[in-house]
Coordinates of C-alpha atoms in Angstrom, one line a residue:
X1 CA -49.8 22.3 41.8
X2 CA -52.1 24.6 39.5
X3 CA -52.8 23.6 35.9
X4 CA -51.2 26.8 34.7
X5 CA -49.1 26.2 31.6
X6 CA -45.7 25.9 32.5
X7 CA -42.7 26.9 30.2
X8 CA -39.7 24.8 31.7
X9 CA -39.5 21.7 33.8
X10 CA -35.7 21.1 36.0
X11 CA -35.6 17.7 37.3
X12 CA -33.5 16.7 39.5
X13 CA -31.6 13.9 40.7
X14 CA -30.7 13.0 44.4
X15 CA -28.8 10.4 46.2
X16 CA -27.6 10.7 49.7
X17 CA -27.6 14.3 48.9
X18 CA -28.4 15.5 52.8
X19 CA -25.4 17.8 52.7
X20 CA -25.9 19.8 49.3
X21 CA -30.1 19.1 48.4
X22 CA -31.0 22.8 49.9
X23 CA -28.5 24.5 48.0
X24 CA -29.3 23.0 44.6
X25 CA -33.2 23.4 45.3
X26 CA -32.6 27.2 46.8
X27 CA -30.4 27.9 43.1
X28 CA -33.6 27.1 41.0
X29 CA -36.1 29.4 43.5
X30 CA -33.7 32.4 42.9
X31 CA -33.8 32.3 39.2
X32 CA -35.4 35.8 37.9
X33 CA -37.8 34.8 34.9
X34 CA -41.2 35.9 33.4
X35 CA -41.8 32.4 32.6
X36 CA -43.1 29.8 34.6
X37 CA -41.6 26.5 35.7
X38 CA -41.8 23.6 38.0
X39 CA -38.9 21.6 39.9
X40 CA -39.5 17.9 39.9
X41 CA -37.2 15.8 42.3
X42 CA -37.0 12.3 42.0
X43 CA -34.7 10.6 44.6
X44 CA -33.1 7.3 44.5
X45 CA -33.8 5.4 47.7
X46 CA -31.1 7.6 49.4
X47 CA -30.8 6.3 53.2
X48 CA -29.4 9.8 54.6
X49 CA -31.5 12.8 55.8
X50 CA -31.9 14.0 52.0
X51 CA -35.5 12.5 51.4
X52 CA -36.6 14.3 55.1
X53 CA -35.4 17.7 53.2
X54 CA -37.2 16.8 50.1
X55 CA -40.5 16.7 51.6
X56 CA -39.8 19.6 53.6
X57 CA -39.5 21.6 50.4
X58 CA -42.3 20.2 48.4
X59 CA -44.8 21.2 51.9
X60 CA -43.4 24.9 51.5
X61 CA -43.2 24.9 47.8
X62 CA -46.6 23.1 46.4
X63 CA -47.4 25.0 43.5
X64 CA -43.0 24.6 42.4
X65 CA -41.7 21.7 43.6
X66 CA -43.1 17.9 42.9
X67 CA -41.4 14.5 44.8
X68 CA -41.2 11.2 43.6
X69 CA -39.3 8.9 46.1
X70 CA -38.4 5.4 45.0
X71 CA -39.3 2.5 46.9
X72 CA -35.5 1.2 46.0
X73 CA -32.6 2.0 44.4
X74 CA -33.4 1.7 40.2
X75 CA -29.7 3.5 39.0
X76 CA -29.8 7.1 37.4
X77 CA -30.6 5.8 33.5
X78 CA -33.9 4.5 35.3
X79 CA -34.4 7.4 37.4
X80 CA -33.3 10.0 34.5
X81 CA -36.5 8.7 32.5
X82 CA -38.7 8.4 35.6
X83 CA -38.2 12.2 36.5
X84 CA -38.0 13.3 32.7
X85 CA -41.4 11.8 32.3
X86 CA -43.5 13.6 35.2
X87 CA -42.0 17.0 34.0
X88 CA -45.1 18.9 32.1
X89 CA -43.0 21.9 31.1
X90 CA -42.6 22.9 27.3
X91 CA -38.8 22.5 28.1
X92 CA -36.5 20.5 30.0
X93 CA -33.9 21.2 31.8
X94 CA -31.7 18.8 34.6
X95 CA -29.9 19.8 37.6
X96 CA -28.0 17.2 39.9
X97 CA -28.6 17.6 43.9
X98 CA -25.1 18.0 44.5
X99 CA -24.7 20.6 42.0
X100 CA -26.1 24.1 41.6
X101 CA -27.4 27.1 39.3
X102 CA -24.6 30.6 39.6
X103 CA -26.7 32.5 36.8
X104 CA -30.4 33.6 38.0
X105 CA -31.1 34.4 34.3
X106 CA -30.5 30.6 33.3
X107 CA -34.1 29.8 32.4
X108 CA -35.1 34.0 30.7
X109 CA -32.1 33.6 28.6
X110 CA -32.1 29.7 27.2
X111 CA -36.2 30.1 27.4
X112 CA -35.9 33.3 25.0
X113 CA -33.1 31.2 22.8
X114 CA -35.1 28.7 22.0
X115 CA -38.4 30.2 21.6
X116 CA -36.6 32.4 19.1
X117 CA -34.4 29.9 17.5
X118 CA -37.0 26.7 16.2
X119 CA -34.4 24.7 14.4
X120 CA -32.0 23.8 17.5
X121 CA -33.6 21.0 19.9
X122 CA -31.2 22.0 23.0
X123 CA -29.2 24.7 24.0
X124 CA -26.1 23.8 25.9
X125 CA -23.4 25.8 27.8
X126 CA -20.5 26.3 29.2
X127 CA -20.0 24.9 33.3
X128 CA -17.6 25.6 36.1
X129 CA -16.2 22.4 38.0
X130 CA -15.8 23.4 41.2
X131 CA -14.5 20.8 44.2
X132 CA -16.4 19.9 47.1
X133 CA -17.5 23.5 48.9
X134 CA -14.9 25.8 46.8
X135 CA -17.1 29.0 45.8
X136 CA -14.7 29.4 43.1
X137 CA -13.9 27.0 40.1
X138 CA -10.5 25.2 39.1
X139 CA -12.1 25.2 35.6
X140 CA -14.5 26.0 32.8
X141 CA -16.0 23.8 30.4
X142 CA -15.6 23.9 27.3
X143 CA -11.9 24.6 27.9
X144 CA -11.7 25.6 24.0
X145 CA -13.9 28.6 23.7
X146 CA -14.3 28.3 19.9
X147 CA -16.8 25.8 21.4
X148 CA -19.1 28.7 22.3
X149 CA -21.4 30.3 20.2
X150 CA -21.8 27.5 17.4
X151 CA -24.4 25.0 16.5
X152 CA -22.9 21.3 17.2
X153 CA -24.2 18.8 14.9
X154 CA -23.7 14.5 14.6
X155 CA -20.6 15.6 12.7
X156 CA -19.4 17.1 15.5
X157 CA -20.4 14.1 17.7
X158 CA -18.3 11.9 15.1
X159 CA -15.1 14.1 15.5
X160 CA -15.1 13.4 19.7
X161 CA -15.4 17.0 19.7
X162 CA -17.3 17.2 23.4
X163 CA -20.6 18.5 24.2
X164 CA -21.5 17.5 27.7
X165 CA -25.0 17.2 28.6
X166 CA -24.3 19.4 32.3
X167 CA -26.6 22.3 31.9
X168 CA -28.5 21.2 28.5
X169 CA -31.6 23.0 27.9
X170 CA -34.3 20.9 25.4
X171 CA -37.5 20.9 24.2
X172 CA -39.9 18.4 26.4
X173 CA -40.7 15.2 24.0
X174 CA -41.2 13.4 27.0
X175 CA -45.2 15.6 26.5
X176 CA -45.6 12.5 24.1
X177 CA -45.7 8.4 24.3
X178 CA -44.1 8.7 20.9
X179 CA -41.4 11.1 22.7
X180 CA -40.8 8.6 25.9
X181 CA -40.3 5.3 23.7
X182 CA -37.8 6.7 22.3
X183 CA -35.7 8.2 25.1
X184 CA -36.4 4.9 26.7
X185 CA -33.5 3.3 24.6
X186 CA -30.9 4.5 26.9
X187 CA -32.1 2.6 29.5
X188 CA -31.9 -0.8 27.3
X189 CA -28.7 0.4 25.6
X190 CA -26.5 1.1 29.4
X191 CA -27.6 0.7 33.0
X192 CA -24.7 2.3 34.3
X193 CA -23.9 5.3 32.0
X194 CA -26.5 8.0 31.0
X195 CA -25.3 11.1 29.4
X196 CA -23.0 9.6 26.1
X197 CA -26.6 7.8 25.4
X198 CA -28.6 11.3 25.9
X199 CA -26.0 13.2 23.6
X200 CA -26.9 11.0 20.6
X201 CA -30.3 10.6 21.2
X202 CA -30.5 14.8 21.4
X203 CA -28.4 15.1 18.4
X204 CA -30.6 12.5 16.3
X205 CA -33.5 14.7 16.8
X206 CA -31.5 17.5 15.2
X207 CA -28.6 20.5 15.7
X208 CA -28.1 22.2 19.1
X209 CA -26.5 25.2 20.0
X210 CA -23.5 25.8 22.9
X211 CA -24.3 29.4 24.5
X212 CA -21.8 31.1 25.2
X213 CA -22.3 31.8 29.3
X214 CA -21.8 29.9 32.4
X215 CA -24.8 29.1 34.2
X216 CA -24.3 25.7 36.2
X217 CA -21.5 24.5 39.3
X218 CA -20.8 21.4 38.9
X219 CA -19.9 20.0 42.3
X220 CA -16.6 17.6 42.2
X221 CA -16.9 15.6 45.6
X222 CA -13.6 14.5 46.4
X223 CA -14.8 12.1 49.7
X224 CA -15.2 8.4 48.2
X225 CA -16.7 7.7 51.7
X226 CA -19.5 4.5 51.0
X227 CA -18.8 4.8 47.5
X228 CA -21.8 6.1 46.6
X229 CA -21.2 7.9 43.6
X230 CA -20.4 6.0 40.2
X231 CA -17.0 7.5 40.1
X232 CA -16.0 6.0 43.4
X233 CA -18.8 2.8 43.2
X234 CA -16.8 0.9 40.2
X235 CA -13.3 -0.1 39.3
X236 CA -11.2 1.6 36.2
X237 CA -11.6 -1.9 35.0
X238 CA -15.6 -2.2 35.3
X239 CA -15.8 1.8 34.0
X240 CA -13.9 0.4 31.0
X241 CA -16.2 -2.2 30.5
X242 CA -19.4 0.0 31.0
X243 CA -18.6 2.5 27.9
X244 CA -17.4 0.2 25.9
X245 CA -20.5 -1.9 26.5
X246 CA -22.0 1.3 25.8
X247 CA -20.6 2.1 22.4
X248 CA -21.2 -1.4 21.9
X249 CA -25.2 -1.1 22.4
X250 CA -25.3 2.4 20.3
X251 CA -23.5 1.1 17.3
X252 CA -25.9 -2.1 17.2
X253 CA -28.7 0.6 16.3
X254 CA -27.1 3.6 15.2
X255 CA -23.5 2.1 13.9
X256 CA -24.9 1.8 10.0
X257 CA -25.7 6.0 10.1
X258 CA -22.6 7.2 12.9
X259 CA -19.4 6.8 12.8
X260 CA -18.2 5.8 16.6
X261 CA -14.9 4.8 15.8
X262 CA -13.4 7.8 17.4
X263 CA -15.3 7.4 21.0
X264 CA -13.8 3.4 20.6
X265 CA -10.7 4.7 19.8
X266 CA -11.2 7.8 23.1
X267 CA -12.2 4.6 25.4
X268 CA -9.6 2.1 24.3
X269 CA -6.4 4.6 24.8
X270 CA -7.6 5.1 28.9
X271 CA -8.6 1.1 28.9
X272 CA -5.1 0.1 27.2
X273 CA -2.7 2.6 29.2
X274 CA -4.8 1.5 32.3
X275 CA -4.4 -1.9 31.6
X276 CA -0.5 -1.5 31.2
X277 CA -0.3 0.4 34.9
X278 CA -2.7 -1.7 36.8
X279 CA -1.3 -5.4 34.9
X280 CA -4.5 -6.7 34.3
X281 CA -4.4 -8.1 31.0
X282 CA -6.9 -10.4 30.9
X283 CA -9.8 -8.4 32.7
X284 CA -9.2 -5.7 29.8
X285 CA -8.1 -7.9 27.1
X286 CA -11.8 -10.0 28.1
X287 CA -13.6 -6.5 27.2
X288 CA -11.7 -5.2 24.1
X289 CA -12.5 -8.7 22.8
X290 CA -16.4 -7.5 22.6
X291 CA -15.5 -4.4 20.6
X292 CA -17.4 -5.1 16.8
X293 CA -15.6 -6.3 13.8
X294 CA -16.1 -3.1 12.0
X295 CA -13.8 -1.6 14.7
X296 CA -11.3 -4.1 14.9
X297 CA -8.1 -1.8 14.0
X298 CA -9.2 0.7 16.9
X299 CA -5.3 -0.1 17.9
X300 CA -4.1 2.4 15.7
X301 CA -6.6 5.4 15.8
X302 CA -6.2 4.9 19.5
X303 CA -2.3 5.3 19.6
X304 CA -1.9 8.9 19.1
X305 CA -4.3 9.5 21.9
X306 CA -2.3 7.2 23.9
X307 CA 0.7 9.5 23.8
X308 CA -1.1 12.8 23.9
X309 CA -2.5 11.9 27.0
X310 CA 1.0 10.4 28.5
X311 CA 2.2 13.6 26.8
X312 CA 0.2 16.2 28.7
X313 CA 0.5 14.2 32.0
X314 CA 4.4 14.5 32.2
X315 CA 3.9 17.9 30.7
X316 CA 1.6 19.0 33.7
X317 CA 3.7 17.8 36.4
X318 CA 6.1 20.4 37.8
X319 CA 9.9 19.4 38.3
X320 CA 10.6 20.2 41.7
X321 CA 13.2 22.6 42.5

């Protein structure tokens, strides 16, 4: 690839991706921008035809699209940094290889944002979910669009208000060693989740704002063939366990300036009613014993949630006629 400067970096994450790779890669080619960017693809030991497709791409595409194939499987915190850190781009931006772009002005517009707006590290915005090959999406999100158009703060982080880090759009500290240390904390704080980790680590640096347009599918794969997404890979019981090891790690470093009692108390109702259907007591008891002392009473901040979410299950089930 040429040394011109380049304005935004997408990397991209693949894993046995062989059957939606060209149609995530082919989204980012179609974009309609002034500005210049590069796609960098780092794949993670996938054993399907998606690495063959990869190269194809980056022989057509030399001066746009850069490889990086891993000699084994390292999990996406690992391969997250790996990817973030080859990208040379004044901004970042991340696309999945099962997902895609639906807005060709993606990069113009959040480019433009940015450049005009100094005080915001990121720019998020609002995604479709769309399942498996459906062209059209079952829903938006944010759901609440008073989430659009606003900055979104560590406040806001506090309140379990969500952000979501699908389609973020952030200025490239990864330029700097200074930069990479310190994204390299979410690979010591979780092996197994990545984006919770990334929206504190964003919102430390400072405020972002939530646009408010749709610019990224994201692809809901129903198949749990192989289990070879996290989703399908782990138990409800070992997901439990992974966030609240997660929350664990953050408020070791971070829980003396943010208050994470609301995410314990999100992550406990799920674990408790989950524990109560599947009758494992001790396998969740075991991981709500690891929850910090300053949390202790997460009982009662998580009850409410508890029957809001038994609330809006009965409510969204149809009685039959």
């Amino acid at each position: 690839m040429s040394e011109k400067q380049i304005d935004v970096s997408i990397y991209m994450l693949t894993y046995f991706h062989e059957k939606y790779i060209r149609q995530a890669i082919e989204s980012v080619l179609a974009q309609k921008t002034q500005y210049t960017y590069e796609l960098v693809i780092s794949d993670d030991f996938s054993q399907d035809g998606t690495r063959e497709i990869l190269k194809e791409y980056a022989e057509k595409y030399p001066d746009i699209i850069r490889v990086n194939l891993n000699d084994e499987n390292i999990g996406i915190p690992k391969n997250i940094y790996k990817a973030r850190s080859m990208c040379r781009g004044r901004y970042i931006t991340a696309l999945s290889g099962d997902d895609y772009w639906i807005n060709d002005q993606k990069i113009e517009t959040e480019v433009k944002f940015l450049d005009e707006h100094p005080q915001y590290v990121a720019v998020f915005n609002a995604i479709e979910l769309r399942m498996d090959d459906s062209t059209t999406a079952y829903d938006v999100i944010p759901r609440d669009k008073s989430q659009l158009n606003r900055e979104y703060s560590l406040k806001d982080y506090e309140k379990c208000e969500p952000l979501g880090t699908h389609g973020f759009f952030m200025r490239n500290y990864f330029l700097t060693e200074e930069g990479r240390e310190y994204f390299a904390q979410a690979q010591q704080i979780s092996k197994f989740v990545d984006d919770a980790v990334d929206e504190v680590l964003i919102l430390k640096k400072g405020p972002v704002y939530i646009l408010d347009i749709v610019t990224d599918a994201h692809r809901v794969v129903s198949s749990t063939e192989d289990k070879k997404n996290y989703n399908s890979r782990y138990s409800r019981l070992e997901k439990f366990g992974h966030h609240i090891g997660l929350l664990n790690g953050m408020s070791e470093r971070w829980g003396d300036e943010i208050d994470f009692s609301g995410w314990y108390a999100e992550y406990y109702a799920t674990g408790f009613l989950s524990m109560l259907v599947s009758r494992d007591f001790k396998g969740y008891k075991e991981v709500m014993k690891t929850i910090p002392s300053r949390y202790k009473g997460i009982f009662w901040k998580a009850l409410p949630k508890m029957f809001a979410f038994v609330f809006n299950r009965f409510k969204r089930v149809k009685p039959t006629a």
